[in-house]
Structures are given as structure tokens and as C-alpha cells.
Amino acid sequence: MSTLQSRDELSWQSVLLRIGIIAICTIVIVIAMPQSSAPQYNAKEGSPWTQAAVTATFDFDIPKDSATYRAECDSVRKVFAPYYINNLSTAQIQVKRFIARNQNGIDGLPNSYISLVAKKLAELYSLGIVPQADYARLNRDTSALIRIVTGKMSQSHRVRTLLTPMMAYERFFKDSQISVVRAQLQKCNINEYIVSNLKYDSVRSNDELSGQIALIAAKCGQVKKGERIIDRGDIITGETLRKLEAYSAEMEKNMSDRSKLTTMWGRAMFIFIILSIFTIYLHLFRADYFEKPRSLAMVYCLIAVFPILVSLMVQYNLFSVYVLPLAMLPMFVRVFLDSRTAFIAHITMVLICSLVLTMPYEFLLIQITSGLVAIYSLRELSKRAQIFTAAVYTSAAALAAHYALQLMQPGEEYTINHSMVMHFIFSGILLLLAYPLMFLVEKVFGFTSSVTLFELSDTNKNLLRRLSEVAPGTLQHSITVGNIGSEIASKIGAKSLLVRVGALYHDIGKMSAPAFFTENQRGTNPHDRLTPIESAEIIVNHVQEGLRIAEREGLPDVICDFIRTHHGEGMAKYFYITEQNAHPDAEVDKAPFTYPGPNPFTREQAILMMADGVEAASRSLQEYSEESITELVNRIIDGMVTDGYFRECPITFRDIATSKRVLIDKLKSMYHTRITYPELKPNPAPSKKEGRV
């Protein structure tokens, strides 16, 4: 009962995990999508309109061209007369200050000059004195005006009639009555009594300017409900662009908050449904991917990333969505997982992307076509140069699909849309980024592509070259095991390239002590000087030593797994039996003679274990006949099955039977077994009687 309960709990945990993945992806995608469902028309002036005709569904105004409207506003600002407040008390205060300071008279001048100076100061203030900075700004045009507010009255004045404090000071001393006594009056510091009496009225000026700008018409026309805004094939003009932008903006303005929320909720429901269907596909046909978190992470991340990019491009009106290399998703999924999952993932992604587009029909057809071509062109990826050809084929397919769709439009003559051609070419160029990004995906999500496996299979690489120099017998053994294992994998539908590369590296740990392994020995056997336990320690340790070398060389985890599992949790039986025979009355501890494991957990690892064990044992046969080879293969593999080495991997009895047949055929061809030919016996000498005729 407890076992059944734990299974139910695990099942519910798995369901909740999948629902959680779908929900997270849905939330992230919906948040990135534009909050409005109003169409965003991505058009370029001077190019033909390639989408369906657009007809107004309501009345709306056409805004003026922004440059024209700006120019009209600037002209109003240029002739605008700002308001300045005339502070009458300023003149009175400064005149009184002068009189108070000089009430005892001015040295060298009669007392009548006090009233004369006061009178001249009052005349200057009556002309109007403004700050120097304001005068410099206002006097750029000789016809410039300002409005001087005195009390409740305002009056226009030319700026050139005004004075600055410096100009007023100079004007004061140019007076004929004042200039003759300049030396005496300069001792009075007249400049202290000359300050600006006109102050800029920012509030009134801004209000008046805003009012005048508001009178400028921001609209240049109106579109009536049912009026055709643009038709397919029409050349896009500046006016048409303004109409489309105004139509989209007005539609956005008319949408209520409730309508926006409904749109967002509808998108979330659709995305959740589509992702659920994709997840159900994985559950039914690729359930093993749920046991690989990195595989799930890659697929769902790619499905989410491209809709987010499409949403951002639509929201900020950046280029065309056709420049995005959406075919990169099926390419990566095909390379690292399988073709069928690549196609379903691509369909899921483009359906989600289409939610934010105004005209999704053409987008869906073109992207599905290019995605299929991308999958087909990478059917067997053996070198990275195939990425280039895949990018070319994908761009060509997208362009051809676009051309075909244009030809299907009734009553229209197709003309080459150069902008769309450039979009598809640019998309193909961006698709080449799959080459460097493949390394990134391999590192982040822990995959190993077939291209990387081909590169690792090069025996001229550093590690394999060192193996050939230090332990040539081990390398030859590894190559032989790889050839046999890849043949078995091809027969049972496993990954033959992975088995071959795993075989090349499975015994690299023997480089630390190559002479202790029979394939590298030439005459002397160093085990003769060691005890069985010491010998077993060296033999068993080649697994851990191989893992240390693999980690130092940066080999992928999938290759390291072959090093761990090629002996599983088996034993170095030769030395164990020798030790047991030497101590027949004692129970020998098996731990020093046992490999650390684990046992194989993939079909490819099981294939390598069978090929490795049989190939190594075959070199000890006294006679290479069909019977002896068959007996050896059956004994070795049946022993592995009996010892439970394959309990944790999904290999079937049928696969094992096929593996046996391949091993027998391979060993027979390697050791050239043939039938025994009878010897020709000489004819006996004929008798004399038989010799007569």
C-alpha cells in the first residue's frame, strides 16, 4: 500500500511540475507581448503595401506631419511677444536712495544737480530696463516685440527701444547736462541706482504661448468609416503612413481597460493550451525527455525566447519580424534531440508568435515552410559547414513561399518586393549564428552534438594521439570495440556515432600504467611481481584515472559516462579467483576487486560493455572457430545479463540477441574463421596388372 501511495505521489509531482513549466512559460510570454491588441502597421514610405487592404471601421482624424506641425509651432514661438511686468516701485526706490545718500549735496556741484540726476534716472526707468541676458535673447530680431504690463494694462514695445543696466548707465552720461560734470557724478556710483525694472512674467507668457499653439490645427483631414485607407500593391506615401498610424492610435485609445484585460486573458489561455498540447506530445512520445531536465529547459526556453523577440519587435516597431531567424529553434532541437520533436516545437512557437501580428496567415505559412526545410537540411549533421547550407536553403524556401503566396493573390500582378528579399537574406545571415550558439547550448544545457562527436573521433587529436604513443595496444582495442559497437548500434537503432566515440575514450585511464594491461605487454608481465590485490587495484583504478583525465581534458559528460559504466559494478575476476585459490579456507573481500560503477543506464553504454567484454575475452581463445566464438559470445553476454548489469538500461532481449549475432559475425571476420579443407591424398601406385591395357 505504501508503495502504491508513493507512486501516486510521484505521479502527482510530475503532473504539477509539467503544469508549472507551462504556466511559467505562459506568464513570461504574455508579459512580453504588447498590452494592446490594436494593429501595429510596420510600413516604409515608398515601398508597396504587401498586406491585405485596410478599411476604416470608424471615423478618425488625420494628424499633420510632425515636421510640418513643428515648423508651425516654431513660427508662432518666433513671433510671440513675451510678457514683462513693469515694477513701478523700482524707479521710485532707486531715486529715493540717490536723494537720501546725497541730501547734503554733491561735492563740487550745486544742489540743483540732485533733482536733475533724479529726473534723469526716472526718465531711464520710463524707457524700460531689462536684464542683460533677456535683452540678448530678445534682440535677435530687430522687429522683435515684448508686451510690458503696467498695472492692468499691457502695451507692446520694440525690444530695440529697451535698455539694459549697462546701456542705461552709458545713456545717462551721454546727456548734455550730465556729461559736463561726469567726473563729479561718477563719484556718486550712479550704477548702483540703475537696475532692471522689467521682470519676465513666465506664467502669463507660457499661458499665452500655449493658447496660441493650441489654435494651430494638429489635424489635416478626416477618414470616414468604410473608407479604404490602403490597398494591396499601393505605394505607401507619407499621408498613408499618417493614416495608418492614426487608425492604430485611435483604435488603441478606444479600447477600454476591460478590453485590454480580456485580450491578455485570451492570449494566456491560447498559449497555455498550445504549450499543454506540446507537453502532452512529449509525455506520449518522448517521455524520456522528462527525465532530462536540461532537455526540457532547452526546448521550453527556445519556445519562449522567440515569441518574446517577436513581441518586442512589434511593440517597438523594430524592422520586420521576418528578419528573425525563427528556424534556429527546429535546427537546435533537431541536432540535440530528434526531428519529430523539432517540428512540433517549431509549430508551437510560430503559433504563439502569430498572436501579436496583424496579418498572421502569411507569417505562419512562410515560417512553417522554412522550419521544415531547416529540419530536412540537418538530417545528418556531421560537420559545422552544414549550418551554412541549411541557412541558404531555409532563406531560399522562405523567399519561394513568399513569392508563391503573392502569386495566389487574385487580380494582382506581382512585383518584386526588394525589402522582403532583404529581410529573408538578413534572416539567413542571422541563422549562421547557430554555429557559435551551438557551443553555448552544449555548455549551458549539457548536450553533445554529432559535430562535436565527429571532432572527438579524430585520432590525431591531442588525447587520442597521446594514447597511441603511450598505449598503442589500448588504442587499437578501443578502435576495434568502437567498430563493433557502432555496427551493433546501427542494427538495433541506437546512436552508432556516440558508441564509436565512447569506445575511443573508455580506456584512456590505462595511460597511467599501460604496461599492466595485456594489450600493451610485450613479453614481461609486471603483475608477476605483485599480489592479486595490488594488481586488482591497478586494473580497477583505470576507471577513476580515466575520469580524472577526461575532466582535465574537458570531455563531455556523455563520454565520461562511458568511462564510468564500461565495466559497471563488475569484478576483476582473474585476480579475485587467484586470490581466492591462494586462500581457500578464507572468505576473500570482494571490494578491492570490484569496479566503482555504476552499471550502464543507456543502450549505448550497454552496447559498449558487451563489445568491450567480448573483444577483450576473444584474444584469449586458443582456437578461432565458429563454435568457439559463438560459445564465447553467449557465455560473456549471458553472464552480464545474469549478473544484472543491464537492469537499469532500456535494452531489450531482442537487442541483446541482435548484438550477439553481430559480435559473432564481426569476430569471425576479424579472425578469418573458415571451414577446414580436407587434404588431398596421393593416389596409390598402379599395379602392373592395372597398368596393362
XYZ file of C-alpha atoms in Angstrom:
693
model
C 0.000 0.000 0.000
C 2.824 2.405 0.845
C 4.497 1.620 -2.480
C 1.297 2.428 -4.385
C 0.914 5.638 -2.437
C 4.475 6.761 -3.216
C 3.879 6.074 -6.911
C 0.713 8.178 -6.840
C 2.580 10.981 -5.100
C 5.369 10.814 -7.675
C 2.802 10.912 -10.467
C 1.120 13.980 -8.987
C 4.505 15.632 -8.526
C 5.280 15.001 -12.177
C 1.941 16.474 -13.278
C 2.406 19.540 -11.096
C 5.921 20.006 -12.442
C 4.677 19.984 -16.034
C 1.822 22.354 -15.248
C 4.311 24.636 -13.522
C 6.614 24.683 -16.580
C 3.673 25.525 -18.858
C 2.413 28.245 -16.504
C 5.822 29.905 -16.163
C 6.361 29.967 -19.942
C 2.842 31.332 -20.467
C 3.290 34.139 -17.934
C 6.675 35.176 -19.325
C 5.425 35.265 -22.928
C 2.202 37.133 -22.111
C 4.065 39.773 -20.087
C 6.385 40.419 -23.048
C 3.505 40.804 -25.504
C 2.139 44.272 -26.350
C -0.601 45.255 -23.924
C -2.753 46.462 -26.803
C -4.330 44.321 -29.469
C -4.583 47.266 -31.857
C -2.756 46.529 -35.130
C 0.775 47.881 -35.451
C 1.485 48.562 -39.126
C 5.165 48.180 -39.938
C 5.413 50.026 -43.262
C 8.065 52.014 -45.069
C 7.377 55.087 -47.165
C 7.967 54.490 -50.870
C 7.549 50.704 -50.746
C 4.473 48.764 -51.925
C 1.889 47.597 -49.388
C 2.156 43.783 -49.331
C -0.527 43.032 -46.744
C -4.275 42.863 -47.103
C -6.303 46.019 -47.751
C -7.089 48.185 -44.707
C -10.540 49.766 -44.382
C -11.547 52.182 -41.623
C -14.137 50.794 -39.202
C -14.848 54.211 -37.633
C -14.304 57.934 -38.261
C -10.960 59.387 -37.211
C -8.841 62.490 -37.814
C -5.549 62.506 -39.727
C -2.733 64.249 -37.853
C -0.421 66.632 -39.602
C 3.072 65.595 -40.480
C 5.172 66.051 -37.350
C 7.758 68.200 -39.175
C 5.051 70.499 -40.558
C 3.325 70.811 -37.208
C 6.651 71.513 -35.504
C 7.500 74.209 -38.049
C 4.167 75.948 -37.491
C 4.658 75.863 -33.738
C 8.196 77.228 -34.117
C 6.934 80.116 -36.251
C 4.440 81.036 -33.516
C 7.172 80.937 -30.886
C 9.394 83.099 -33.091
C 6.903 85.987 -33.378
C 5.480 85.597 -29.897
C 5.832 88.702 -27.695
C 6.624 87.607 -24.119
C 5.126 89.454 -21.170
C 7.240 91.582 -18.814
C 5.904 93.229 -15.629
C 6.850 96.885 -15.142
C 7.717 97.267 -11.489
C 6.966 100.997 -10.868
C 8.271 100.890 -7.339
C 11.763 100.029 -8.571
C 12.277 103.530 -10.070
C 10.850 105.241 -7.025
C 13.025 103.266 -4.636
C 16.250 103.859 -6.553
C 15.550 107.611 -6.985
C 14.803 107.967 -3.267
C 18.007 106.087 -2.432
C 20.024 108.513 -4.544
C 18.394 111.579 -2.942
C 18.813 110.196 0.578
C 22.513 109.451 0.100
C 23.238 112.835 -1.430
C 20.965 115.083 0.658
C 23.988 117.097 1.826
C 24.889 117.857 -1.770
C 27.381 116.568 -4.310
C 30.967 117.680 -3.968
C 31.793 120.388 -6.455
C 28.218 120.689 -7.764
C 25.303 122.908 -6.804
C 22.297 121.324 -5.046
C 20.197 121.666 -8.190
C 22.040 118.658 -9.666
C 20.389 116.361 -7.131
C 16.959 116.956 -8.620
C 18.469 116.855 -12.137
C 20.003 113.404 -11.584
C 16.756 112.160 -10.028
C 14.838 113.388 -13.048
C 17.244 111.677 -15.498
C 17.051 108.379 -13.577
C 13.250 108.500 -13.710
C 13.432 109.064 -17.490
C 15.637 105.959 -17.905
C 13.225 103.806 -15.906
C 10.340 105.073 -18.013
C 12.046 103.663 -21.130
C 12.260 100.228 -19.516
C 15.339 98.387 -18.264
C 15.633 94.620 -18.765
C 18.351 92.173 -17.636
C 21.298 91.821 -19.997
C 20.622 88.103 -20.681
C 16.983 88.760 -21.598
C 17.933 91.627 -23.922
C 20.494 89.434 -25.733
C 17.880 86.729 -26.224
C 15.073 89.057 -27.313
C 17.056 91.356 -29.593
C 17.994 88.706 -32.171
C 15.374 90.180 -34.499
C 15.125 93.972 -34.926
C 11.362 93.673 -35.209
C 11.005 91.644 -32.010
C 8.365 92.840 -29.554
C 7.575 92.388 -25.904
C 4.446 93.263 -24.018
C 5.008 95.422 -20.945
C 2.337 95.063 -18.281
C 1.783 98.128 -16.131
C -0.940 97.585 -13.618
C -3.822 96.082 -15.561
C -2.697 97.470 -18.907
C -0.275 95.914 -21.352
C 1.439 97.615 -24.238
C 3.711 96.324 -26.977
C 7.216 97.711 -27.284
C 10.034 97.008 -29.672
C 12.919 95.319 -27.927
C 15.409 97.701 -29.514
C 13.827 100.623 -27.598
C 14.598 98.978 -24.267
C 17.737 99.373 -22.201
C 19.945 97.116 -20.200
C 21.552 98.416 -16.963
C 24.821 98.997 -18.817
C 23.086 100.766 -21.726
C 21.123 102.950 -19.271
C 24.346 103.897 -17.467
C 26.004 104.954 -20.737
C 22.870 106.784 -21.879
C 22.791 108.668 -18.562
C 26.281 110.104 -19.040
C 25.668 110.954 -22.686
C 23.065 113.529 -21.648
C 24.335 117.033 -22.477
C 23.594 118.349 -18.995
C 25.246 115.386 -17.291
C 28.283 114.837 -19.491
C 29.879 118.178 -18.455
C 30.028 117.113 -14.811
C 30.760 113.424 -15.439
C 33.843 113.385 -13.244
C 31.985 114.705 -10.220
C 28.925 112.417 -10.713
C 30.986 109.257 -11.151
C 31.989 109.646 -7.520
C 28.337 109.047 -6.646
C 28.369 105.472 -8.113
C 25.370 106.078 -10.346
C 25.459 102.420 -11.497
C 24.185 101.396 -8.050
C 20.893 103.141 -8.775
C 20.358 101.621 -12.248
C 18.734 98.134 -12.091
C 16.193 96.334 -14.286
C 12.600 97.276 -13.640
C 11.084 94.872 -16.192
C 10.673 91.290 -14.947
C 9.752 88.343 -17.160
C 6.221 87.035 -16.428
C 6.685 83.327 -17.064
C 3.154 82.296 -16.049
C 1.343 84.744 -18.312
C 3.813 84.223 -21.169
C 3.519 80.413 -21.069
C -0.251 80.530 -20.860
C -0.488 82.931 -23.788
C 2.001 80.911 -25.890
C 0.196 77.639 -25.152
C -3.063 79.232 -26.157
C -1.654 80.422 -29.475
C -0.101 76.993 -30.193
C -3.402 75.321 -29.319
C -5.027 77.349 -32.072
C -2.763 75.624 -34.620
C -4.672 72.773 -36.216
C -2.946 69.447 -35.443
C -5.177 67.646 -37.933
C -5.063 67.880 -41.692
C -8.103 65.840 -42.613
C -10.509 63.070 -41.652
C -11.132 59.466 -42.702
C -14.741 58.316 -42.755
C -15.992 54.911 -41.674
C -15.806 52.428 -44.577
C -13.185 54.462 -46.445
C -10.304 52.396 -47.919
C -7.070 53.519 -46.275
C -4.697 51.450 -48.425
C -4.981 48.519 -50.791
C -2.528 45.711 -51.507
C 0.033 46.845 -54.046
C -0.408 50.582 -53.372
C 2.764 52.595 -52.880
C 2.989 53.815 -49.302
C 3.108 57.609 -49.066
C 3.704 59.868 -46.095
C -0.016 60.631 -45.911
C -0.874 56.926 -45.979
C 1.566 56.285 -43.154
C -0.064 59.013 -41.074
C -3.481 57.490 -41.735
C -2.318 54.021 -40.667
C -0.650 55.377 -37.533
C -3.715 57.463 -36.676
C -6.000 54.483 -37.235
C -3.908 52.280 -34.927
C -3.637 55.018 -32.277
C -7.358 55.759 -32.353
C -8.156 52.070 -32.061
C -5.816 51.851 -29.073
C -7.457 54.910 -27.451
C -10.948 53.462 -27.884
C -10.002 50.231 -26.141
C -11.148 50.103 -22.542
C -9.115 48.631 -19.697
C -11.540 45.742 -19.577
C -10.998 45.064 -23.261
C -7.218 45.023 -22.764
C -7.548 42.635 -19.831
C -9.798 40.364 -21.892
C -7.253 40.350 -24.712
C -4.445 39.449 -22.328
C -6.502 36.682 -20.743
C -7.374 35.264 -24.169
C -3.716 35.212 -25.178
C -2.777 33.468 -21.940
C -5.441 30.803 -22.480
C -4.340 30.138 -26.056
C -0.640 29.937 -25.128
C -1.413 27.634 -22.189
C -3.443 25.348 -24.476
C -0.730 25.217 -27.158
C 2.036 24.521 -24.628
C -0.139 21.874 -22.962
C -0.597 20.105 -26.299
C 3.172 20.176 -26.837
C 3.753 18.802 -23.329
C 1.220 16.018 -23.930
C 3.131 15.125 -27.105
C 6.331 14.803 -25.062
C 4.502 12.683 -22.481
C 3.117 10.306 -25.112
C 6.062 10.000 -27.479
C 9.177 11.364 -25.736
C 8.605 10.639 -22.049
C 12.342 10.066 -21.544
C 12.930 13.805 -22.010
C 11.161 14.456 -18.698
C 13.982 12.531 -17.046
C 16.474 15.001 -18.548
C 15.853 18.454 -17.035
C 18.340 20.063 -19.397
C 16.486 18.777 -22.453
C 13.232 20.239 -21.155
C 14.933 23.505 -20.244
C 16.365 23.935 -23.744
C 13.102 23.210 -25.576
C 10.881 25.415 -23.422
C 13.442 28.239 -23.311
C 13.665 28.309 -27.111
C 9.874 28.182 -27.442
C 9.602 31.177 -25.095
C 12.528 33.258 -26.403
C 11.360 33.736 -29.987
C 7.786 34.892 -29.160
C 9.345 37.390 -26.744
C 11.615 38.722 -29.515
C 8.689 38.968 -31.934
C 6.628 40.804 -29.302
C 9.404 43.320 -28.656
C 9.848 43.995 -32.376
C 6.109 44.571 -32.819
C 5.778 46.661 -29.673
C 8.650 48.996 -30.551
C 8.109 48.816 -34.322
C 11.633 47.495 -34.984
C 12.252 46.262 -38.526
C 10.187 43.310 -39.733
C 9.589 40.057 -37.870
C 10.836 38.214 -40.961
C 14.426 39.168 -40.126
C 14.316 36.955 -37.017
C 15.938 33.519 -37.556
C 12.999 31.536 -36.164
C 14.251 28.399 -37.942
C 17.032 28.282 -35.363
C 14.656 26.550 -32.919
C 13.959 23.463 -35.089
C 17.639 23.335 -36.024
C 18.771 23.124 -32.403
C 16.042 20.705 -31.373
C 16.845 18.518 -34.402
C 20.570 18.475 -33.644
C 20.283 17.782 -29.926
C 17.019 15.805 -29.717
C 15.061 14.493 -32.727
C 13.285 15.579 -35.904
C 9.705 14.976 -34.793
C 10.109 16.994 -31.620
C 11.800 19.724 -33.660
C 8.775 20.013 -35.961
C 6.187 20.023 -33.137
C 8.217 22.589 -31.171
C 8.504 24.808 -34.256
C 4.745 24.677 -34.907
C 4.103 25.542 -31.249
C 6.479 28.502 -31.378
C 5.176 30.067 -34.622
C 1.553 29.726 -33.490
C 2.384 31.683 -30.342
C 4.340 34.292 -32.345
C 1.378 34.838 -34.681
C -0.793 36.118 -31.814
C 0.810 39.570 -31.883
C 0.854 40.007 -35.665
C -1.695 41.912 -37.701
C -1.549 39.522 -40.670
C -0.585 36.088 -39.243
C -1.683 33.951 -42.216
C 1.329 34.668 -44.430
C 3.691 34.538 -41.445
C 2.539 31.058 -40.427
C 2.870 29.568 -43.909
C 6.313 31.019 -44.532
C 7.726 30.061 -41.125
C 6.355 26.511 -41.233
C 7.897 26.027 -44.679
C 11.305 27.366 -43.650
C 11.248 25.310 -40.436
C 10.625 22.080 -42.343
C 13.483 22.837 -44.722
C 15.784 23.572 -41.768
C 14.959 20.176 -40.244
C 15.471 18.304 -43.526
C 18.765 20.035 -44.299
C 20.210 18.867 -40.955
C 19.052 15.274 -41.239
C 22.625 14.075 -40.699
C 24.807 16.772 -39.174
C 28.424 15.667 -39.447
C 30.249 18.985 -39.839
C 29.527 22.556 -38.880
C 29.712 23.739 -42.502
C 26.258 22.204 -42.963
C 24.884 25.099 -40.893
C 25.770 27.411 -43.785
C 23.957 25.296 -46.369
C 20.975 24.947 -44.025
C 20.807 28.755 -43.702
C 20.887 29.140 -47.501
C 18.180 26.513 -48.062
C 15.985 27.958 -45.312
C 16.173 31.523 -46.660
C 15.516 30.312 -50.195
C 12.493 28.317 -49.036
C 11.061 31.318 -47.163
C 11.538 33.557 -50.200
C 9.949 30.987 -52.509
C 6.969 30.585 -50.163
C 6.502 34.362 -50.060
C 6.632 34.556 -53.858
C 4.074 31.740 -54.177
C 1.694 33.440 -51.749
C 1.896 36.692 -53.718
C 1.113 34.877 -56.956
C -2.035 33.453 -55.363
C -3.493 36.920 -54.756
C -6.382 37.333 -57.239
C -6.287 40.090 -59.840
C -2.849 41.374 -58.888
C 0.401 41.411 -60.832
C 3.327 40.507 -58.606
C 6.256 42.865 -58.427
C 9.459 42.044 -56.589
C 9.407 43.455 -53.085
C 13.076 44.219 -52.525
C 12.581 44.950 -48.825
C 11.128 41.469 -48.227
C 14.022 39.916 -50.160
C 16.471 41.741 -47.900
C 14.531 40.596 -44.833
C 14.874 36.940 -45.808
C 18.543 37.346 -46.709
C 19.246 39.041 -43.383
C 17.367 36.267 -41.588
C 19.608 33.715 -43.309
C 22.693 35.636 -42.180
C 21.424 35.680 -38.592
C 20.742 31.953 -38.909
C 24.505 31.461 -39.241
C 24.695 32.440 -35.561
C 23.545 28.875 -34.913
C 27.174 27.895 -35.483
C 28.659 29.685 -32.437
C 25.438 29.368 -30.422
C 25.664 25.584 -30.757
C 28.702 25.653 -28.457
C 26.775 27.791 -25.970
C 23.778 25.443 -25.979
C 26.072 22.457 -25.493
C 27.717 24.057 -22.470
C 24.600 25.550 -20.858
C 22.255 22.595 -21.341
C 24.809 19.769 -21.265
C 24.275 18.416 -24.792
C 26.792 16.899 -27.155
C 26.077 17.394 -30.850
C 27.057 14.955 -33.569
C 29.503 17.571 -34.855
C 31.318 17.553 -31.525
C 31.345 13.756 -31.599
C 32.893 13.770 -35.082
C 35.558 16.171 -33.849
C 36.264 13.967 -30.821
C 36.623 10.877 -33.054
C 39.677 12.354 -34.770
C 42.575 10.156 -33.632
C 45.000 12.969 -34.417
C 43.563 14.983 -31.525
C 45.856 15.528 -28.540
C 44.375 12.958 -26.154
C 43.989 10.116 -28.659
C 47.404 10.856 -30.143
C 48.966 10.562 -26.669
C 47.048 7.323 -26.158
C 48.516 5.949 -29.396
C 52.021 6.845 -28.208
C 51.709 5.669 -24.606
C 49.363 2.688 -25.012
C 49.090 1.739 -28.709
C 47.516 -1.620 -27.877
C 44.776 0.106 -25.883
C 44.013 2.466 -28.761
C 43.793 -0.460 -31.194
C 41.494 -2.260 -28.785
C 39.339 0.873 -28.449
C 39.087 1.308 -32.227
C 38.053 -2.333 -32.633
C 35.464 -2.051 -29.870
C 34.166 1.144 -31.497
C 33.766 -0.530 -34.885
C 31.932 -3.495 -33.385
C 29.799 -1.313 -31.111
C 28.751 1.083 -33.884
C 27.680 -1.878 -36.031
C 25.518 -3.196 -33.177
C 24.026 0.270 -32.599
C 23.101 0.581 -36.280
C 21.321 -2.777 -36.168
C 19.209 -2.029 -33.070
C 18.546 1.670 -33.785
C 20.867 3.182 -31.176
C 23.318 6.068 -31.671
C 26.208 4.497 -33.536
C 28.419 7.595 -33.603
C 28.055 8.040 -29.846
C 29.057 4.398 -29.252
C 32.099 4.755 -31.514
C 33.353 7.895 -29.770
C 32.596 6.488 -26.325
C 34.640 3.404 -27.211
C 37.623 5.514 -28.278
C 37.818 7.145 -24.844
C 36.526 4.442 -22.499
C 40.008 3.128 -21.622
C 42.034 6.360 -21.530
C 42.712 5.696 -17.856
C 45.130 2.939 -18.917
C 47.627 5.615 -19.984
C 48.682 5.958 -16.338
C 50.011 2.380 -16.238
C 49.865 0.951 -19.781
C 52.252 -1.989 -19.163
C 49.833 -3.551 -16.656
C 47.259 -4.262 -19.372
C 47.735 -7.262 -21.647
C 47.151 -5.447 -24.958
C 50.232 -3.281 -24.266
C 52.526 -6.001 -22.926
C 55.493 -7.280 -24.876
C 56.940 -10.354 -23.145
C 57.222 -9.481 -19.451
C 54.163 -9.173 -17.232
C 54.601 -6.728 -14.301
C 51.747 -8.436 -12.447
C 54.070 -11.356 -11.743
C 55.808 -9.209 -9.103
C 52.536 -8.096 -7.405
C 49.944 -9.705 -5.212
C 46.451 -10.213 -6.708
C 45.083 -7.396 -4.533
C 47.787 -4.976 -5.742
C 47.204 -5.983 -9.349
C 43.428 -5.624 -8.984
C 43.876 -2.137 -7.512
C 45.807 -1.017 -10.609
C 43.302 -2.595 -13.001
C 40.206 -1.245 -11.228
C 41.776 2.198 -10.810
C 41.912 2.794 -14.589
C 38.222 3.838 -14.424
C 38.813 6.616 -11.879
C 42.029 7.611 -13.613
C 40.140 7.839 -16.899
C 37.576 10.149 -15.308
C 40.325 12.397 -13.970
C 41.902 12.639 -17.423
C 38.501 13.273 -19.041
C 37.751 16.073 -16.588
C 41.145 17.641 -17.191
C 40.673 17.476 -20.968
C 37.096 18.814 -20.793
C 35.398 15.801 -22.353
C 31.568 15.954 -22.429
C 29.636 14.243 -19.638
C 28.097 11.781 -22.085
C 31.608 10.466 -22.905
C 32.558 10.351 -19.234
C 29.519 8.133 -18.649
C 31.049 5.506 -20.970
C 34.223 5.555 -18.865
C 32.192 5.051 -15.671
C 29.957 2.268 -16.949
C 32.026 0.140 -19.340
C 32.783 -2.305 -16.500
C 29.703 -1.394 -14.447
C 29.860 -2.867 -10.957
C 31.695 -5.926 -12.207
C 34.841 -7.519 -10.823
C 38.420 -8.125 -11.902
C 37.609 -11.847 -11.724
C 41.040 -13.139 -12.736
C 42.740 -11.629 -9.699
C 39.796 -12.350 -7.396
C 39.831 -16.033 -8.313
C 43.623 -16.131 -7.975
C 43.396 -14.620 -4.501
C 40.579 -16.979 -3.523
C 42.523 -20.008 -4.735
C 45.544 -18.844 -2.733
C 43.385 -18.708 0.414
C 40.824 -21.482 0.012
C 39.901 -21.518 3.692
C 39.169 -17.733 3.928
C 36.398 -15.542 2.549
C 38.153 -13.008 0.312
C 36.757 -9.467 0.436
C 35.299 -8.583 -2.994
C 35.541 -4.803 -2.539
C 39.181 -4.395 -3.712
C 38.364 -6.383 -6.855
C 35.097 -4.534 -7.730
C 34.791 -1.646 -10.174
C 33.108 1.514 -8.811
C 30.325 1.502 -11.435
C 27.574 2.398 -11.992
C 26.073 -0.162 -14.336
C 25.040 1.023 -17.823
C 21.882 3.157 -17.908
C 21.617 3.722 -21.685
C 21.520 1.311 -24.604
C 24.727 2.785 -25.980
C 26.584 2.091 -22.722
C 25.262 -1.465 -22.675
C 26.473 -1.985 -26.253
C 29.951 -0.764 -25.304
C 30.070 -3.076 -22.283
C 29.172 -6.101 -24.447
C 31.597 -5.205 -27.238
C 34.404 -4.421 -24.791
C 33.972 -7.590 -22.767
C 33.716 -9.902 -25.782
C 36.594 -8.305 -27.724
C 38.932 -8.483 -24.713
C 37.999 -12.112 -23.961
C 38.313 -13.162 -27.618
C 42.095 -12.603 -27.529
C 42.450 -15.442 -25.019
C 40.825 -18.071 -27.275
C 43.043 -20.997 -28.173
C 41.159 -21.672 -31.399
C 39.170 -19.253 -33.551
C 36.390 -21.392 -34.913
C 32.729 -20.603 -35.348
C 31.866 -22.852 -32.439
C 34.419 -21.360 -30.038
C 33.476 -17.771 -30.957
C 29.755 -18.473 -30.580
C 30.324 -20.165 -27.213
C 32.459 -17.218 -26.022
C 29.934 -14.555 -27.059
C 27.000 -16.384 -25.460
C 28.928 -17.056 -22.256
C 30.159 -13.474 -21.806
C 26.857 -11.717 -22.600
C 24.666 -14.235 -20.760
C 26.915 -13.733 -17.760
C 26.381 -9.982 -17.948
C 22.617 -10.457 -18.095
C 22.704 -12.913 -15.182
C 24.817 -10.553 -13.066
C 22.215 -7.828 -13.614
C 24.406 -5.331 -15.469
C 21.548 -4.306 -17.781
C 18.750 -3.895 -15.253
C 18.952 -0.109 -15.284
C 19.126 0.489 -19.052
C 16.319 0.221 -21.653
C 17.880 -2.564 -23.707
C 15.627 -5.468 -24.708
C 16.269 -9.194 -25.091
C 15.793 -8.721 -28.801
C 18.519 -6.068 -28.814
C 20.805 -8.430 -26.907
C 20.134 -11.268 -29.363
C 20.916 -8.966 -32.282
C 24.091 -7.851 -30.513
C 25.194 -11.456 -30.167
C 24.749 -12.112 -33.895
C 26.726 -9.003 -34.825
C 29.512 -9.874 -32.389
C 29.803 -13.401 -33.726
C 29.911 -12.207 -37.341
C 32.456 -9.495 -36.540
C 34.784 -11.817 -34.619
C 34.572 -14.444 -37.364
C 35.583 -11.833 -39.966
C 38.339 -10.454 -37.714
C 39.930 -13.827 -37.046
C 39.246 -15.205 -40.554
C 37.471 -18.378 -39.433
C 36.764 -20.781 -42.256
C 35.823 -24.376 -42.770
C 38.543 -26.998 -42.565
C 39.502 -28.136 -46.040
C 40.284 -31.871 -46.500
C 43.832 -32.746 -47.528
C 44.368 -34.229 -50.930
C 45.763 -37.774 -50.516
C 48.187 -39.058 -53.180
C 46.913 -41.843 -55.472
C 48.435 -45.260 -54.773
C 50.906 -46.532 -57.402
C 49.090 -48.617 -60.046
C 49.874 -52.378 -60.142
C 51.379 -53.954 -63.182
C 48.108 -55.654 -63.817
C 46.210 -52.426 -63.725
C 48.825 -50.838 -65.893
C 48.254 -53.168 -68.829
C 45.876 -52.213 -71.476
